[in-house]
């Protein structure tokens, strides 16, 4: 069974630029999560989708971050414009349900200069 | 509010046993997860407890006491490859399903 796929794996941009990340969850998983993990910290949930609907986006900085999962399968997370403090690993995870085990992708490492 | 506490770092010797503690405060507790995360890699699932008691899975065991808001992960027969961060994560059903991660405990296994 293929795991969660993410791209790109690494991205370096300058502040005020835009960037987009892509995630393809495990086939059949209804729930998709985007996390931000700053070095030395645990993952922080940005947004949780159930199929193509948003379950929780309370910690998503909506003035600059947006995410969509239009067909209930893959998802994109966008940052526009980026700030220095956005430098982090962005992890995508999926699960069969919203309350079970989460399976993480390899992450995208973002560096904002 | 929600709060999860774990020690920042621990060091143990190869072949030994180590216990990583996690305390939590949450209003809608409905399960606790442990994940392992090697440096530069994604977290991977280790265990899940929703009822009080000990769950054993090979060299790894996880314990939960809901009344005390306390869990621990027990690693036996430590191997060098166990050097990693161990993340305690709590499922909170207040206002919907949400999993909150602790900052993680970095475990160093020395020869």
mmCIF file of C-alpha atoms in Angstrom:
data_model
loop_
_atom_site.group_PDB
_atom_site.id
_atom_site.type_symbol
_atom_site.label_atom_id
_atom_site.label_comp_id
_atom_site.label_asym_id
_atom_site.label_seq_id
_atom_site.Cartn_x
_atom_site.Cartn_y
_atom_site.Cartn_z
ATOM 1 C CA UNK A 1 0.000 0.000 0.000
ATOM 2 C CA UNK A 2 1.442 3.347 -1.006
ATOM 3 C CA UNK A 3 1.973 5.856 1.775
ATOM 4 C CA UNK A 4 1.202 9.549 1.966
ATOM 5 C CA UNK A 5 2.977 11.449 -0.798
ATOM 6 C CA UNK A 6 4.122 15.042 -0.530
ATOM 7 C CA UNK A 7 5.926 17.419 -2.833
ATOM 8 C CA UNK A 8 8.190 19.216 -2.991
ATOM 9 C CA UNK A 9 10.462 17.746 -0.319
ATOM 10 C CA UNK A 10 12.434 20.972 0.081
ATOM 11 C CA UNK A 11 11.721 24.587 -0.752
ATOM 12 C CA UNK A 12 13.697 27.770 -0.229
ATOM 13 C CA UNK A 13 12.003 31.107 -0.866
ATOM 14 C CA UNK A 14 12.410 34.719 0.103
ATOM 15 C CA UNK A 15 10.022 36.454 2.474
ATOM 16 C CA UNK A 16 6.912 37.874 0.842
ATOM 17 C CA UNK A 17 7.025 35.214 -1.877
ATOM 18 C CA UNK A 18 4.322 32.583 -2.321
ATOM 19 C CA UNK A 19 4.677 28.830 -2.028
ATOM 20 C CA UNK A 20 2.389 25.825 -2.435
ATOM 21 C CA UNK A 21 2.656 22.286 -1.110
ATOM 22 C CA UNK A 22 0.881 19.221 -2.411
ATOM 23 C CA UNK A 23 -0.275 16.096 -0.601
ATOM 24 C CA UNK A 24 -1.769 12.836 -1.833
ATOM 25 C CA UNK A 25 -3.145 10.758 1.057
ATOM 26 C CA UNK A 26 -3.388 7.000 1.354
ATOM 27 C CA UNK A 27 -6.115 5.702 -0.931
ATOM 28 C CA UNK A 28 -9.474 5.523 0.817
ATOM 29 C CA UNK A 29 -8.534 7.735 3.741
ATOM 30 C CA UNK A 30 -11.305 10.228 4.364
ATOM 31 C CA UNK A 31 -9.409 12.453 6.769
ATOM 32 C CA UNK A 32 -6.471 14.637 5.761
ATOM 33 C CA UNK A 33 -4.394 16.838 8.054
ATOM 34 C CA UNK A 34 -1.816 19.553 7.500
ATOM 35 C CA UNK A 35 0.635 20.170 10.351
ATOM 36 C CA UNK A 36 3.387 22.702 10.862
ATOM 37 C CA UNK A 37 6.404 21.439 12.804
ATOM 38 C CA UNK A 38 8.974 23.997 13.876
ATOM 39 C CA UNK A 39 12.385 22.630 14.816
ATOM 40 C CA UNK A 40 12.359 21.173 18.316
ATOM 41 C CA UNK A 41 8.585 21.274 18.662
ATOM 42 C CA UNK A 42 5.736 18.851 18.141
ATOM 43 C CA UNK A 43 3.478 19.066 15.096
ATOM 44 C CA UNK A 44 0.840 21.805 15.263
ATOM 45 C CA UNK A 45 -2.407 21.163 13.417
ATOM 46 C CA UNK A 46 -3.139 23.781 10.759
ATOM 47 C CA UNK A 47 -6.197 22.271 9.135
ATOM 48 C CA UNK A 48 -8.162 19.025 9.117
ATOM 49 C CA UNK A 49 -10.374 17.871 6.256
ATOM 50 C CA UNK A 50 -13.037 15.181 6.333
ATOM 51 C CA UNK A 51 -13.492 14.268 2.667
ATOM 52 C CA UNK A 52 -13.618 17.719 1.037
ATOM 53 C CA UNK A 53 -15.026 19.590 4.036
ATOM 54 C CA UNK A 54 -13.047 21.476 6.683
ATOM 55 C CA UNK A 55 -13.382 20.014 10.197
ATOM 56 C CA UNK A 56 -10.941 22.290 12.015
ATOM 57 C CA UNK A 57 -8.914 25.271 10.824
ATOM 58 C CA UNK A 58 -8.794 27.158 14.104
ATOM 59 C CA UNK A 59 -4.976 27.380 14.088
ATOM 60 C CA UNK A 60 -4.583 28.257 10.416
ATOM 61 C CA UNK A 61 -3.335 31.859 9.932
ATOM 62 C CA UNK A 62 -6.002 32.662 7.409
ATOM 63 C CA UNK A 63 -4.548 36.007 6.420
ATOM 64 C CA UNK A 64 -1.700 34.191 4.673
ATOM 65 C CA UNK A 65 -2.400 30.463 4.656
ATOM 66 C CA UNK A 66 -5.030 28.657 2.605
ATOM 67 C CA UNK A 67 -5.756 25.014 1.913
ATOM 68 C CA UNK A 68 -8.134 23.077 -0.247
ATOM 69 C CA UNK A 69 -9.150 19.512 -0.922
ATOM 70 C CA UNK A 70 -11.544 20.008 -3.793
ATOM 71 C CA UNK A 71 -12.296 16.407 -4.808
ATOM 72 C CA UNK A 72 -11.814 14.875 -1.381
ATOM 73 C CA UNK A 73 -8.552 13.227 -2.348
ATOM 74 C CA UNK A 74 -5.358 15.250 -2.721
ATOM 75 C CA UNK A 75 -4.815 18.631 -1.127
ATOM 76 C CA UNK A 76 -2.755 21.787 -1.498
ATOM 77 C CA UNK A 77 -1.551 24.168 1.193
ATOM 78 C CA UNK A 78 -0.520 27.671 0.149
ATOM 79 C CA UNK A 79 1.325 30.439 1.936
ATOM 80 C CA UNK A 80 1.024 33.931 0.482
ATOM 81 C CA UNK A 81 3.028 35.971 1.411
ATOM 82 C CA UNK A 82 5.581 33.971 3.397
ATOM 83 C CA UNK A 83 7.253 35.283 6.542
ATOM 84 C CA UNK A 84 10.529 34.272 8.148
ATOM 85 C CA UNK A 85 8.665 32.518 10.964
ATOM 86 C CA UNK A 86 6.994 30.192 8.455
ATOM 87 C CA UNK A 87 10.266 28.267 8.159
ATOM 88 C CA UNK A 88 9.289 24.790 9.299
ATOM 89 C CA UNK A 89 8.457 21.301 8.123
ATOM 90 C CA UNK A 90 4.932 20.986 6.741
ATOM 91 C CA UNK A 91 3.583 17.515 7.355
ATOM 92 C CA UNK A 92 0.576 16.003 5.697
ATOM 93 C CA UNK A 93 -1.145 13.059 7.343
ATOM 94 C CA UNK A 94 -4.178 10.965 6.534
ATOM 95 C CA UNK A 95 -6.444 8.590 8.409
ATOM 96 C CA UNK A 96 -9.393 6.363 7.739
ATOM 97 C CA UNK A 97 -11.399 8.308 10.293
ATOM 98 C CA UNK A 98 -11.001 11.563 12.178
ATOM 99 C CA UNK A 99 -10.162 9.866 15.437
ATOM 100 C CA UNK A 100 -7.811 7.004 14.624
ATOM 101 C CA UNK A 101 -4.181 6.533 13.746
ATOM 102 C CA UNK A 102 -2.636 9.128 11.481
ATOM 103 C CA UNK A 103 -0.163 8.200 8.754
ATOM 104 C CA UNK A 104 2.325 10.898 7.953
ATOM 105 C CA UNK A 105 3.997 11.823 4.714
ATOM 106 C CA UNK A 106 7.726 12.659 4.509
ATOM 107 C CA UNK A 107 7.057 16.397 4.883
ATOM 108 C CA UNK A 108 8.130 19.501 3.013
ATOM 109 C CA UNK A 109 10.991 21.451 4.547
ATOM 110 C CA UNK A 110 10.463 25.158 3.954
ATOM 111 C CA UNK A 111 13.129 27.767 4.516
ATOM 112 C CA UNK A 112 12.120 31.408 4.220
ATOM 113 C CA UNK A 113 15.033 33.822 3.807
ATOM 114 C CA UNK B 1 -7.474 24.518 27.900
ATOM 115 C CA UNK B 2 -5.224 21.803 26.607
ATOM 116 C CA UNK B 3 -1.704 21.047 27.786
ATOM 117 C CA UNK B 4 0.698 18.176 27.233
ATOM 118 C CA UNK B 5 3.976 17.865 29.123
ATOM 119 C CA UNK B 6 6.893 15.550 28.382
ATOM 120 C CA UNK B 7 10.564 15.719 29.355
ATOM 121 C CA UNK B 8 12.637 17.449 26.706
ATOM 122 C CA UNK B 9 15.495 14.953 26.577
ATOM 123 C CA UNK B 10 16.488 11.601 28.044
ATOM 124 C CA UNK B 11 19.612 9.476 27.741
ATOM 125 C CA UNK B 12 19.783 5.730 28.251
ATOM 126 C CA UNK B 13 22.186 2.889 27.614
ATOM 127 C CA UNK B 14 21.869 0.223 24.950
ATOM 128 C CA UNK B 15 20.132 -2.865 26.354
ATOM 129 C CA UNK B 16 18.516 -0.952 29.213
ATOM 130 C CA UNK B 17 14.888 0.008 29.878
ATOM 131 C CA UNK B 18 13.635 3.593 29.657
ATOM 132 C CA UNK B 19 10.303 5.120 30.620
ATOM 133 C CA UNK B 20 9.097 8.318 28.938
ATOM 134 C CA UNK B 21 6.331 10.092 30.831
ATOM 135 C CA UNK B 22 3.546 12.275 29.511
ATOM 136 C CA UNK B 23 1.005 14.273 31.499
ATOM 137 C CA UNK B 24 -1.928 15.983 29.909
ATOM 138 C CA UNK B 25 -4.830 18.279 30.655
ATOM 139 C CA UNK B 26 -7.752 18.278 28.282
ATOM 140 C CA UNK B 27 -11.488 18.632 28.670
ATOM 141 C CA UNK B 28 -12.612 16.100 26.076
ATOM 142 C CA UNK B 29 -10.049 13.297 26.376
ATOM 143 C CA UNK B 30 -10.745 10.327 24.144
ATOM 144 C CA UNK B 31 -7.455 8.502 23.645
ATOM 145 C CA UNK B 32 -3.698 8.926 23.718
ATOM 146 C CA UNK B 33 -1.177 8.116 20.995
ATOM 147 C CA UNK B 34 2.572 7.653 21.015
ATOM 148 C CA UNK B 35 4.520 8.354 17.830
ATOM 149 C CA UNK B 36 8.218 7.882 17.077
ATOM 150 C CA UNK B 37 10.029 10.451 14.969
ATOM 151 C CA UNK B 38 13.600 9.974 13.795
ATOM 152 C CA UNK B 39 15.523 13.129 12.991
ATOM 153 C CA UNK B 40 14.505 14.516 9.631
ATOM 154 C CA UNK B 41 11.712 12.002 9.182
ATOM 155 C CA UNK B 42 7.944 11.919 9.650
ATOM 156 C CA UNK B 43 6.301 10.591 12.821
ATOM 157 C CA UNK B 44 5.269 6.942 12.790
ATOM 158 C CA UNK B 45 2.572 5.371 14.961
ATOM 159 C CA UNK B 46 3.656 3.319 17.989
ATOM 160 C CA UNK B 47 0.655 2.837 20.239
ATOM 161 C CA UNK B 48 -2.835 3.934 21.201
ATOM 162 C CA UNK B 49 -4.491 3.809 24.622
ATOM 163 C CA UNK B 50 -8.070 4.761 25.353
ATOM 164 C CA UNK B 51 -8.709 2.653 28.470
ATOM 165 C CA UNK B 52 -6.656 2.545 31.658
ATOM 166 C CA UNK B 53 -3.883 -0.001 31.800
ATOM 167 C CA UNK B 54 -0.897 -1.307 29.949
ATOM 168 C CA UNK B 55 -0.735 -2.126 26.248
ATOM 169 C CA UNK B 56 2.254 -4.242 25.239
ATOM 170 C CA UNK B 57 3.615 -4.498 21.728
ATOM 171 C CA UNK B 58 6.979 -6.211 21.466
ATOM 172 C CA UNK B 59 9.721 -4.126 23.073
ATOM 173 C CA UNK B 60 7.364 -1.167 23.472
ATOM 174 C CA UNK B 61 4.583 -0.808 26.059
ATOM 175 C CA UNK B 62 2.299 2.109 26.794
ATOM 176 C CA UNK B 63 0.371 2.809 29.975
ATOM 177 C CA UNK B 64 -2.562 5.121 30.614
ATOM 178 C CA UNK B 65 -4.235 6.455 33.760
ATOM 179 C CA UNK B 66 -7.142 8.681 32.789
ATOM 180 C CA UNK B 67 -7.865 9.759 36.366
ATOM 181 C CA UNK B 68 -4.307 11.045 36.732
ATOM 182 C CA UNK B 69 -3.989 12.456 33.217
ATOM 183 C CA UNK B 70 -0.835 10.402 32.838
ATOM 184 C CA UNK B 71 0.749 8.051 30.364
ATOM 185 C CA UNK B 72 4.149 6.512 29.852
ATOM 186 C CA UNK B 73 5.948 4.748 27.031
ATOM 187 C CA UNK B 74 8.256 1.945 28.140
ATOM 188 C CA UNK B 75 11.051 0.846 25.842
ATOM 189 C CA UNK B 76 12.854 -2.393 26.719
ATOM 190 C CA UNK B 77 16.125 -3.848 25.441
ATOM 191 C CA UNK B 78 17.097 -0.494 24.002
ATOM 192 C CA UNK B 79 18.837 -0.450 20.647
ATOM 193 C CA UNK B 80 20.819 2.346 19.045
ATOM 194 C CA UNK B 81 18.095 2.716 16.416
ATOM 195 C CA UNK B 82 15.663 3.717 19.184
ATOM 196 C CA UNK B 83 17.396 7.099 19.331
ATOM 197 C CA UNK B 84 14.577 9.391 18.212
ATOM 198 C CA UNK B 85 11.940 11.793 19.449
ATOM 199 C CA UNK B 86 8.855 10.288 21.062
ATOM 200 C CA UNK B 87 5.682 12.309 20.693
ATOM 201 C CA UNK B 88 2.740 12.020 23.060
ATOM 202 C CA UNK B 89 -0.521 13.036 21.372
ATOM 203 C CA UNK B 90 -3.957 13.354 22.915
ATOM 204 C CA UNK B 91 -7.256 13.077 21.138
ATOM 205 C CA UNK B 92 -9.668 15.781 22.323
ATOM 206 C CA UNK B 93 -13.264 15.617 21.202
ATOM 207 C CA UNK B 94 -14.245 19.050 22.487
ATOM 208 C CA UNK B 95 -15.830 20.800 19.517
ATOM 209 C CA UNK B 96 -14.955 17.986 17.147
ATOM 210 C CA UNK B 97 -12.142 15.491 16.658
ATOM 211 C CA UNK B 98 -8.726 16.994 17.333
ATOM 212 C CA UNK B 99 -5.323 15.444 18.048
ATOM 213 C CA UNK B 100 -2.920 17.608 20.023
ATOM 214 C CA UNK B 101 0.767 16.764 20.024
ATOM 215 C CA UNK B 102 3.257 17.366 22.788
ATOM 216 C CA UNK B 103 6.680 18.822 22.005
ATOM 217 C CA UNK B 104 8.264 15.382 22.136
ATOM 218 C CA UNK B 105 11.019 13.746 24.158
ATOM 219 C CA UNK B 106 14.374 13.309 22.453
ATOM 220 C CA UNK B 107 15.868 9.973 23.481
ATOM 221 C CA UNK B 108 19.576 9.361 23.066
ATOM 222 C CA UNK B 109 20.720 5.744 23.309
ATOM 223 C CA UNK B 110 24.421 5.354 24.033
ATOM 224 C CA UNK B 111 26.597 2.294 23.727
#
